[in-house]
Coordinates of C-alpha atoms and ligand atoms in Angstrom, one line a residue:
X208 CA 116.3 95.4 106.8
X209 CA 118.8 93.9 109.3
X210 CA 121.8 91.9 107.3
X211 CA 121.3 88.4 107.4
X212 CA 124.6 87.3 106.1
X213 CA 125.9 86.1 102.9
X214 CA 123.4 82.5 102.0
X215 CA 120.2 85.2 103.2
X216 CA 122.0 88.3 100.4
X217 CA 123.0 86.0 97.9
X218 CA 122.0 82.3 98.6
X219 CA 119.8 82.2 95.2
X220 CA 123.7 82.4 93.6
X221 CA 125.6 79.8 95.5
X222 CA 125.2 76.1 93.8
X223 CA 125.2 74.5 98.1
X224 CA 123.4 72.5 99.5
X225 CA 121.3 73.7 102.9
X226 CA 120.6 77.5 102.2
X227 CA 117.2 76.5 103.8
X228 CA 119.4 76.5 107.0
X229 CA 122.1 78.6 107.3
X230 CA 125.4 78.2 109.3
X231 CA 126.1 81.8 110.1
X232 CA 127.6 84.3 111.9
X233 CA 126.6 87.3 109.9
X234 CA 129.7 87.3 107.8
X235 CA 130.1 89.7 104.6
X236 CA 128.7 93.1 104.3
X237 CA 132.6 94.8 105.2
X238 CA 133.7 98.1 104.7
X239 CA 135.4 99.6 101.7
X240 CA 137.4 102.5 102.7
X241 CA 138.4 105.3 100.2
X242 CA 141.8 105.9 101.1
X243 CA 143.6 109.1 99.5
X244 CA 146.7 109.5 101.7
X245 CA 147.9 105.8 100.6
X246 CA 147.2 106.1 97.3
X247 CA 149.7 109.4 97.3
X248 CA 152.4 106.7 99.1
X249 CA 151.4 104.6 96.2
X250 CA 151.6 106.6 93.6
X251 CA 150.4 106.9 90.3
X252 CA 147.1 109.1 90.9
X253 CA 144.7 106.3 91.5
X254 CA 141.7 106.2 92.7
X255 CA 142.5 103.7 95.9
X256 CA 139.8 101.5 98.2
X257 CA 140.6 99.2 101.0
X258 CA 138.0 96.5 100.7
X259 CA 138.6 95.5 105.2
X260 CA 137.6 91.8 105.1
X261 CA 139.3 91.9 108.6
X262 CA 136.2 93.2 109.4
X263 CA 134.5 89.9 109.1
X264 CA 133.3 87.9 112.3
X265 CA 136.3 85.8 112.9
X266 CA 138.7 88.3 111.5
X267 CA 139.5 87.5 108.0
X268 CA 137.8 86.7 104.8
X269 CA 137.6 82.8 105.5
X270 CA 134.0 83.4 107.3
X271 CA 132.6 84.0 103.5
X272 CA 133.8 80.5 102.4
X273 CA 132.9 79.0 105.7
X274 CA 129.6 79.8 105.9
X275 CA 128.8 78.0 102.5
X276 CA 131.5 75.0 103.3
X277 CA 129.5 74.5 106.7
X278 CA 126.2 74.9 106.1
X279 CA 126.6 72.4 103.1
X280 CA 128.3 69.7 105.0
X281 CA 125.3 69.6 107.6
X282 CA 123.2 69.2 105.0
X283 CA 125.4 66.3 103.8
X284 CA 125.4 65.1 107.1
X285 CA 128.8 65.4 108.3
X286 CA 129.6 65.3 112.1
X287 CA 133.1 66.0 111.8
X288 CA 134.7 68.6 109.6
X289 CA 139.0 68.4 108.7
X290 CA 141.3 71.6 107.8
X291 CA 144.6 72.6 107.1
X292 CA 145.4 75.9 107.7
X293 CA 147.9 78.7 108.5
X294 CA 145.6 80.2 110.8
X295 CA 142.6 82.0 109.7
X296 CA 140.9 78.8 107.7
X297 CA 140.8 77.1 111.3
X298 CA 140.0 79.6 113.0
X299 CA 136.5 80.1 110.6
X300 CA 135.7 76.3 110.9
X301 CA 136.2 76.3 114.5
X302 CA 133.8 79.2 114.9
X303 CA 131.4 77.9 112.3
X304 CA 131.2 74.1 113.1
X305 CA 130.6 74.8 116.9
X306 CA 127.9 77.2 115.6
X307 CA 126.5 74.3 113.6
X308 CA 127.0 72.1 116.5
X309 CA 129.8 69.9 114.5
X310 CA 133.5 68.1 115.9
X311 CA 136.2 70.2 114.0
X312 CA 139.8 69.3 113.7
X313 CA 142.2 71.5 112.4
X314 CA 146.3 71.0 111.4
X315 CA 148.2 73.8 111.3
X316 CA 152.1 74.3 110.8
X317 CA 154.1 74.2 114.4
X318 CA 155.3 77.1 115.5
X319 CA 154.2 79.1 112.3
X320 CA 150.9 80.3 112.7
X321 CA 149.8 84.1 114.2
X322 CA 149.0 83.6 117.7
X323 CA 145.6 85.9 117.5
X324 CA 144.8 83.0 115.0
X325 CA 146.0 80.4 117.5
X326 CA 143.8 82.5 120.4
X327 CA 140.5 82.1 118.1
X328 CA 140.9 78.3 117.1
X329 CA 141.2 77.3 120.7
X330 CA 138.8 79.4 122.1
X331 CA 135.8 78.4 119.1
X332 CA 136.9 74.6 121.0
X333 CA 139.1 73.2 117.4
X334 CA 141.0 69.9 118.2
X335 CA 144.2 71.5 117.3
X336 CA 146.9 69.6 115.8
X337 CA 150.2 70.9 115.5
X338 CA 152.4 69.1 112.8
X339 CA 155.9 69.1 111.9
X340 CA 155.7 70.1 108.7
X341 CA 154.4 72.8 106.5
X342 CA 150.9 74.0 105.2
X343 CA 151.4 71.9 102.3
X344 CA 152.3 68.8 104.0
X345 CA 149.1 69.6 106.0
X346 CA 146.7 70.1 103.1
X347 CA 148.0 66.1 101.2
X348 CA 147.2 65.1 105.1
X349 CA 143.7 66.1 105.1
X350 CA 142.8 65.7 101.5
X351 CA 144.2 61.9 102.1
X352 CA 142.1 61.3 105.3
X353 CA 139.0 63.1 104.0
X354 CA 139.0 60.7 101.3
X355 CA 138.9 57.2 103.5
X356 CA 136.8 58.8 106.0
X357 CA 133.3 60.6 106.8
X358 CA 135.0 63.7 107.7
X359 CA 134.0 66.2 105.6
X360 CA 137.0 68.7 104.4
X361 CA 136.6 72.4 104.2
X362 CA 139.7 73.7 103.1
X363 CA 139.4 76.0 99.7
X364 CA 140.0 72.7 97.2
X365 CA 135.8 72.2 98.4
X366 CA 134.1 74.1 96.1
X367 CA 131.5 75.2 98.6
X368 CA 134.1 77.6 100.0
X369 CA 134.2 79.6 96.8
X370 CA 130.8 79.8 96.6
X371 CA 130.6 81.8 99.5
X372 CA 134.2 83.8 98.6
X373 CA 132.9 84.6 95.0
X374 CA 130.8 87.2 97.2
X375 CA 133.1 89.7 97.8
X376 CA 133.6 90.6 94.4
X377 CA 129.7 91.3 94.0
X378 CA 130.1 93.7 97.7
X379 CA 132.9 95.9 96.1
X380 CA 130.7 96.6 92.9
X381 CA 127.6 97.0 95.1
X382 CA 129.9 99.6 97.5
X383 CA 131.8 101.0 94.8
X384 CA 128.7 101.6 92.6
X385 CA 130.7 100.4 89.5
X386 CA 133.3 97.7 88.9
X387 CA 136.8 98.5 89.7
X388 CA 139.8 99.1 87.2
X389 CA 142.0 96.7 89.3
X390 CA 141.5 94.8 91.9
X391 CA 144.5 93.6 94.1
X392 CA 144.9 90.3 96.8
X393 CA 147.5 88.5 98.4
X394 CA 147.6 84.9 97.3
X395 CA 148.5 81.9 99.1
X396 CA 147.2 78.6 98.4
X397 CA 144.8 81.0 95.6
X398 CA 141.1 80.1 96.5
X399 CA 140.5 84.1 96.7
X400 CA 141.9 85.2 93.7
X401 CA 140.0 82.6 91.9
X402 CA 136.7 83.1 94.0
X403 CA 136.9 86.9 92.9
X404 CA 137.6 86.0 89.4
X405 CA 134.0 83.7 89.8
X406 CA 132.4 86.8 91.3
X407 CA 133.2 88.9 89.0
X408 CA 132.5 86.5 85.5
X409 CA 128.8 85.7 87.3
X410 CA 125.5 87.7 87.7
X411 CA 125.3 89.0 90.8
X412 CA 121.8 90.7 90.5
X413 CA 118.4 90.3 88.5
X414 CA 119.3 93.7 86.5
X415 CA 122.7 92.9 85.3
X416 CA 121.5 89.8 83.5
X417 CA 120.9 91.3 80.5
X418 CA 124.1 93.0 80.7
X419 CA 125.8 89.5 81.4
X420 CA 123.9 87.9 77.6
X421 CA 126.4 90.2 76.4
X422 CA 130.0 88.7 75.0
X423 CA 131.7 90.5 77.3
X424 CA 130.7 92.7 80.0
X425 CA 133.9 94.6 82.2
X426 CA 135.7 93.3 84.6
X427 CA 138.7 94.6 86.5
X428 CA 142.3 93.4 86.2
X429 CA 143.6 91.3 88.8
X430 CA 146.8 92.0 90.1
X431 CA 147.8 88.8 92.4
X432 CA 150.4 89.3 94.8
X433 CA 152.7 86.6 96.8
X434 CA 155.7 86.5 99.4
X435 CA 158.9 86.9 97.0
X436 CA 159.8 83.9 99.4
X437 CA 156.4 81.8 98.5
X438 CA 155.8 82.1 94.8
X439 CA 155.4 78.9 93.2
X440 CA 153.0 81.0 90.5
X441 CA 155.3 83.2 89.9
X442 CA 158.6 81.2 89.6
X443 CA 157.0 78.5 87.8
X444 CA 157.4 75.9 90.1
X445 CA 156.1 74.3 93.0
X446 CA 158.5 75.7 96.3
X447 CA 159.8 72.8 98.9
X448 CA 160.7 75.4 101.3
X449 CA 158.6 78.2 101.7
X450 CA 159.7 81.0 104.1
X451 CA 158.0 84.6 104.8
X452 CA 157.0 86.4 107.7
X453 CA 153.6 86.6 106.1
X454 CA 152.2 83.3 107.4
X455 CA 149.0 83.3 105.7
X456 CA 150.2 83.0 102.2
X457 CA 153.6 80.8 103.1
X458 CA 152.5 77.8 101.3
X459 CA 154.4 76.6 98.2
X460 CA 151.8 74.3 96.2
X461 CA 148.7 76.4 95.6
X462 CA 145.4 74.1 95.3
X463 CA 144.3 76.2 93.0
X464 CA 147.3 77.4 91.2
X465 CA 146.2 76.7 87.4
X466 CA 142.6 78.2 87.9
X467 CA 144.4 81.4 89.4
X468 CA 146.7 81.7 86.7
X469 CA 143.8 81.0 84.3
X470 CA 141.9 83.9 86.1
X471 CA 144.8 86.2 85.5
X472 CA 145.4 85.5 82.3
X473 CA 141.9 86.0 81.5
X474 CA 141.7 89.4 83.2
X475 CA 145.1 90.9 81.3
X476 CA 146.0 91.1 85.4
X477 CA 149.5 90.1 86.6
X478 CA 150.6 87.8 89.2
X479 CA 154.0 89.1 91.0
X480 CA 156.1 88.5 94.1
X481 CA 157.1 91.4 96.8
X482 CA 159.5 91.0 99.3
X483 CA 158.7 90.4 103.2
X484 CA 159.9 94.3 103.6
X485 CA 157.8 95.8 100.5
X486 CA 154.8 93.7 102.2
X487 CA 155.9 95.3 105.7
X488 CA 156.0 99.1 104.1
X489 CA 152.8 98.8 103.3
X490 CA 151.6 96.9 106.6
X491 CA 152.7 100.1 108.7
X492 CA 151.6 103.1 105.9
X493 CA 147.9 101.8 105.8
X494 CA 147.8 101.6 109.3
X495 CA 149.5 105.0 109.6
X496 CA 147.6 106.9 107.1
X497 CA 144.6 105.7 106.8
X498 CA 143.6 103.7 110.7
X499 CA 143.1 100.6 109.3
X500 CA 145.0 97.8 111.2
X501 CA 145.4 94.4 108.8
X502 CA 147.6 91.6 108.8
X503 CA 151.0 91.6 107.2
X504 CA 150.0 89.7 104.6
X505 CA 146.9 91.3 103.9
X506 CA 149.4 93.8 102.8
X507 CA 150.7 92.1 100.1
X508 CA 148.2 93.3 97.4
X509 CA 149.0 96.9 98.1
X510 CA 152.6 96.6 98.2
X511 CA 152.4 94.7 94.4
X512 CA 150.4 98.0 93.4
X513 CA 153.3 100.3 94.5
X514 CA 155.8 97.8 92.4
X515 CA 153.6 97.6 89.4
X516 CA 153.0 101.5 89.3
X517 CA 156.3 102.0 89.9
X518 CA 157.2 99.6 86.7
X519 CA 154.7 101.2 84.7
X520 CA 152.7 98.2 84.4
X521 CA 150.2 98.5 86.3
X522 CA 147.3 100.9 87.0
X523 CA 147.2 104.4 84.9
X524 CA 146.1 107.6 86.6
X525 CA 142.4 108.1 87.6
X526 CA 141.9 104.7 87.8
X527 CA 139.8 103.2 90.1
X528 CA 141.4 100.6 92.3
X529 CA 140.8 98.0 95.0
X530 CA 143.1 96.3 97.4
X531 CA 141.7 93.3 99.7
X532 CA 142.4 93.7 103.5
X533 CA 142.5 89.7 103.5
X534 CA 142.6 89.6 107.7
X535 CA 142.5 91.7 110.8
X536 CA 145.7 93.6 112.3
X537 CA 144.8 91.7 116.0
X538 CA 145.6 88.1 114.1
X539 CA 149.2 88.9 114.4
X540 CA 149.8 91.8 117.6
X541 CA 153.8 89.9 117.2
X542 CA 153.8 91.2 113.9
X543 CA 152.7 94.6 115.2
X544 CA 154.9 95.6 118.2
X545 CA 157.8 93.9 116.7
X546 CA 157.3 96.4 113.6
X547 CA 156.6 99.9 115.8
X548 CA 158.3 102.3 118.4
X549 CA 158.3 100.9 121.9
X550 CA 156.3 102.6 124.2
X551 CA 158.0 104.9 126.7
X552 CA 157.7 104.5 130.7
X553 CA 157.0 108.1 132.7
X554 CA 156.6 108.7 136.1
X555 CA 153.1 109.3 136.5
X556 CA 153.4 112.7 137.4
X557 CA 152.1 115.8 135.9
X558 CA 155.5 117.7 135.4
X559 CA 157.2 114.4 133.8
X560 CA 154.4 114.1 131.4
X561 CA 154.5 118.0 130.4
X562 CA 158.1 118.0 129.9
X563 CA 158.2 115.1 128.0
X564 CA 154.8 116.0 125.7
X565 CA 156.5 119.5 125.1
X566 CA 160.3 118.3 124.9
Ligands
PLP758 C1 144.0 82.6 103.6 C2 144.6 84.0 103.6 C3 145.3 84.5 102.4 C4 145.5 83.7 101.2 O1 144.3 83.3 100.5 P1 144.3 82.1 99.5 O2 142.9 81.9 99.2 O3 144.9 81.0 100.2 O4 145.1 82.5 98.3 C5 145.7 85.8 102.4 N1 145.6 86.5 103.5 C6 145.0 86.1 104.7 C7 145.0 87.0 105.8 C8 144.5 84.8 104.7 O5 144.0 84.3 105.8

């Protein structure tokens, strides 16, 4: 049967409003890629899988939550939905609200978002507003004119976005055909790691209820991962100034910092903080080794494995474990050409090219 997207798989799950009429773009269902050569740059002798939310119809994980935080404010009857965002969130709720046939108005931090994140907004039609000011002082914005207007905000503090995100969690165990040992994310304002940690406490399927009566059925670790230069949850303390190449998770007051930490703690996981060039090292090796293209922060999670393995801490050999691919490698083609070898320019002539190719 053809995929009908994440309310048609698991709508009988998601506590929405609307899953009679889905807002959808047939988001979900992404690969998870087995990938041995990175694992031996990681180390450790673990069983390593990429779980390539990249892969979903906007380019990042965001279409989960925006499926369920769309189709729920049409049924609520808003006209007009509010986000702030780094890139990817507006980029989702400008592609889902002009499926839904909704206004959507997005603010995002000048001159610091991705510009394949830019590309999408604009093109889905988002009234963008750039602000002088960070993600944070975008997110009190919203929040405060959500609350004296009709305009309905989707940004991951609306529990309707983790009702879709919870989803990936049950996709990996479906994939994986068991659940994972660890599983490891970037975290930014922390809507993921806490929609994974929902996934993974709930039922996910008719035959696992019995299993879930039980005190405690497995789940993995989580191993939470932020900028060294963006980590309120790790330092303890909310960040004024938050600065990282990794865009998508440079915010310093996480929404959802206490449930993550609560989700952590809860999991025996670890939250911990890599700097911008640990993140980049593993940006280029997954790339390299194993052809999948993400974002640099999408990184993050695979660069906090390395650290933790490395420190002993973290994953023990033949363990099975998943890193999320939070967003697509396109978002950020800045990031990208910035971190490779520049092409070279040949005449185009046969004799160039062989000397050159055999040189
Ligand atoms: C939004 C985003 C994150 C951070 O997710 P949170 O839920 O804010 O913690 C990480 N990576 C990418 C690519 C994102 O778009």
């Amino acid at each position: 049967m053809a995929w009908g997207g994440l309310i048609d798989r698991y709508g009988s799950r998601m506590n929405i409003a609307g899953k009679d009429r889905p807002v959808t773009l047939f988001e979900g269902n992404t690969p998870l890629v087995p990938a041995p050569k990175l694992a031996e740059w990681i180390g450790g002798d673990i069983d390593l899988y990429l779980k390539y939310d990249g892969m979903n119809p906007t380019g990042s994980f965001k279409d989960r939550g925006m499926t369920t935080a769309i189709t729920h404010a049409r049924a609520e009857g808003a006209e007009i939905v509010i986000c702030a965002s780094t890139g990817n969130t507006s980029a989702a709720a400008a592609a889902y609200a002009s499926r839904a046939g909704m206004k959507c108005v997005v603010l995002i931090p000048d001159g610091k978002i991705a510009y394949g994140k830019l590309a999408g907004t604009l093109a889905y039609g988002a009234q963008v507003v750039a602000i002088r000011g960070s993600f944070d002082d975008g997110l009190r914005l919203v929040q405060e004119i959500s609350a004296v207007t009709p305009i309905a905000l989707v940004n991951s503090v609306n529990p309707a976005r983790l009702e879709g995100q919870k989803t990936a969690a049950w996709e990996v165990c479906e994939q994986l055909g068991a659940i994972p040992d660890w599983l490891a994310l970037p975290v930014g304002n922390a809507g993921n790691i806490s929609a994974y940690w929902m996934g993974f406490s709930e039922c996910w399927r008719s035959e696992c209820a019995q299993l879930c009566k039980k005190p405690r059925v497995k789940r993995p670790q989580l191993l939470g991962t932020q900028a060294a230069g963006a980590a309120p949850l790790v330092d303890g303390h909310p960040v004024d100034h938050p600065e990282t190449k990794c865009t998508a998770i440079r915010i310093g007051r996480p929404a959802r910092g206490d449930q993550a930490l609560q989700a952590i703690k809860e999991s025996n996981g670890i939250i911990t903080k890599c700097s911008d060039d640990e993140i980049f090292a593993a940006y280029r090796e997954v790339a390299r080794r194993e052809g999948v293209f993400c974002e640099p922060s999408s990184a993050a999670g695979l660069a906090g494995f390395k650290q933790q393995i490395a420190a002993g801490t973290g994953p023990q050999p033949g363990q099975t474990v998943v890193a999320v691919l939070t967003g697509h490698g396109l978002k950020d083609p800045d990031s990208a050409v910035a971190e490779a070898v520049a092409p070279v320019t040949l005449d185009a002539d046969l004799d160039t090219l062989r000397r050159y190719l055999l040189a």
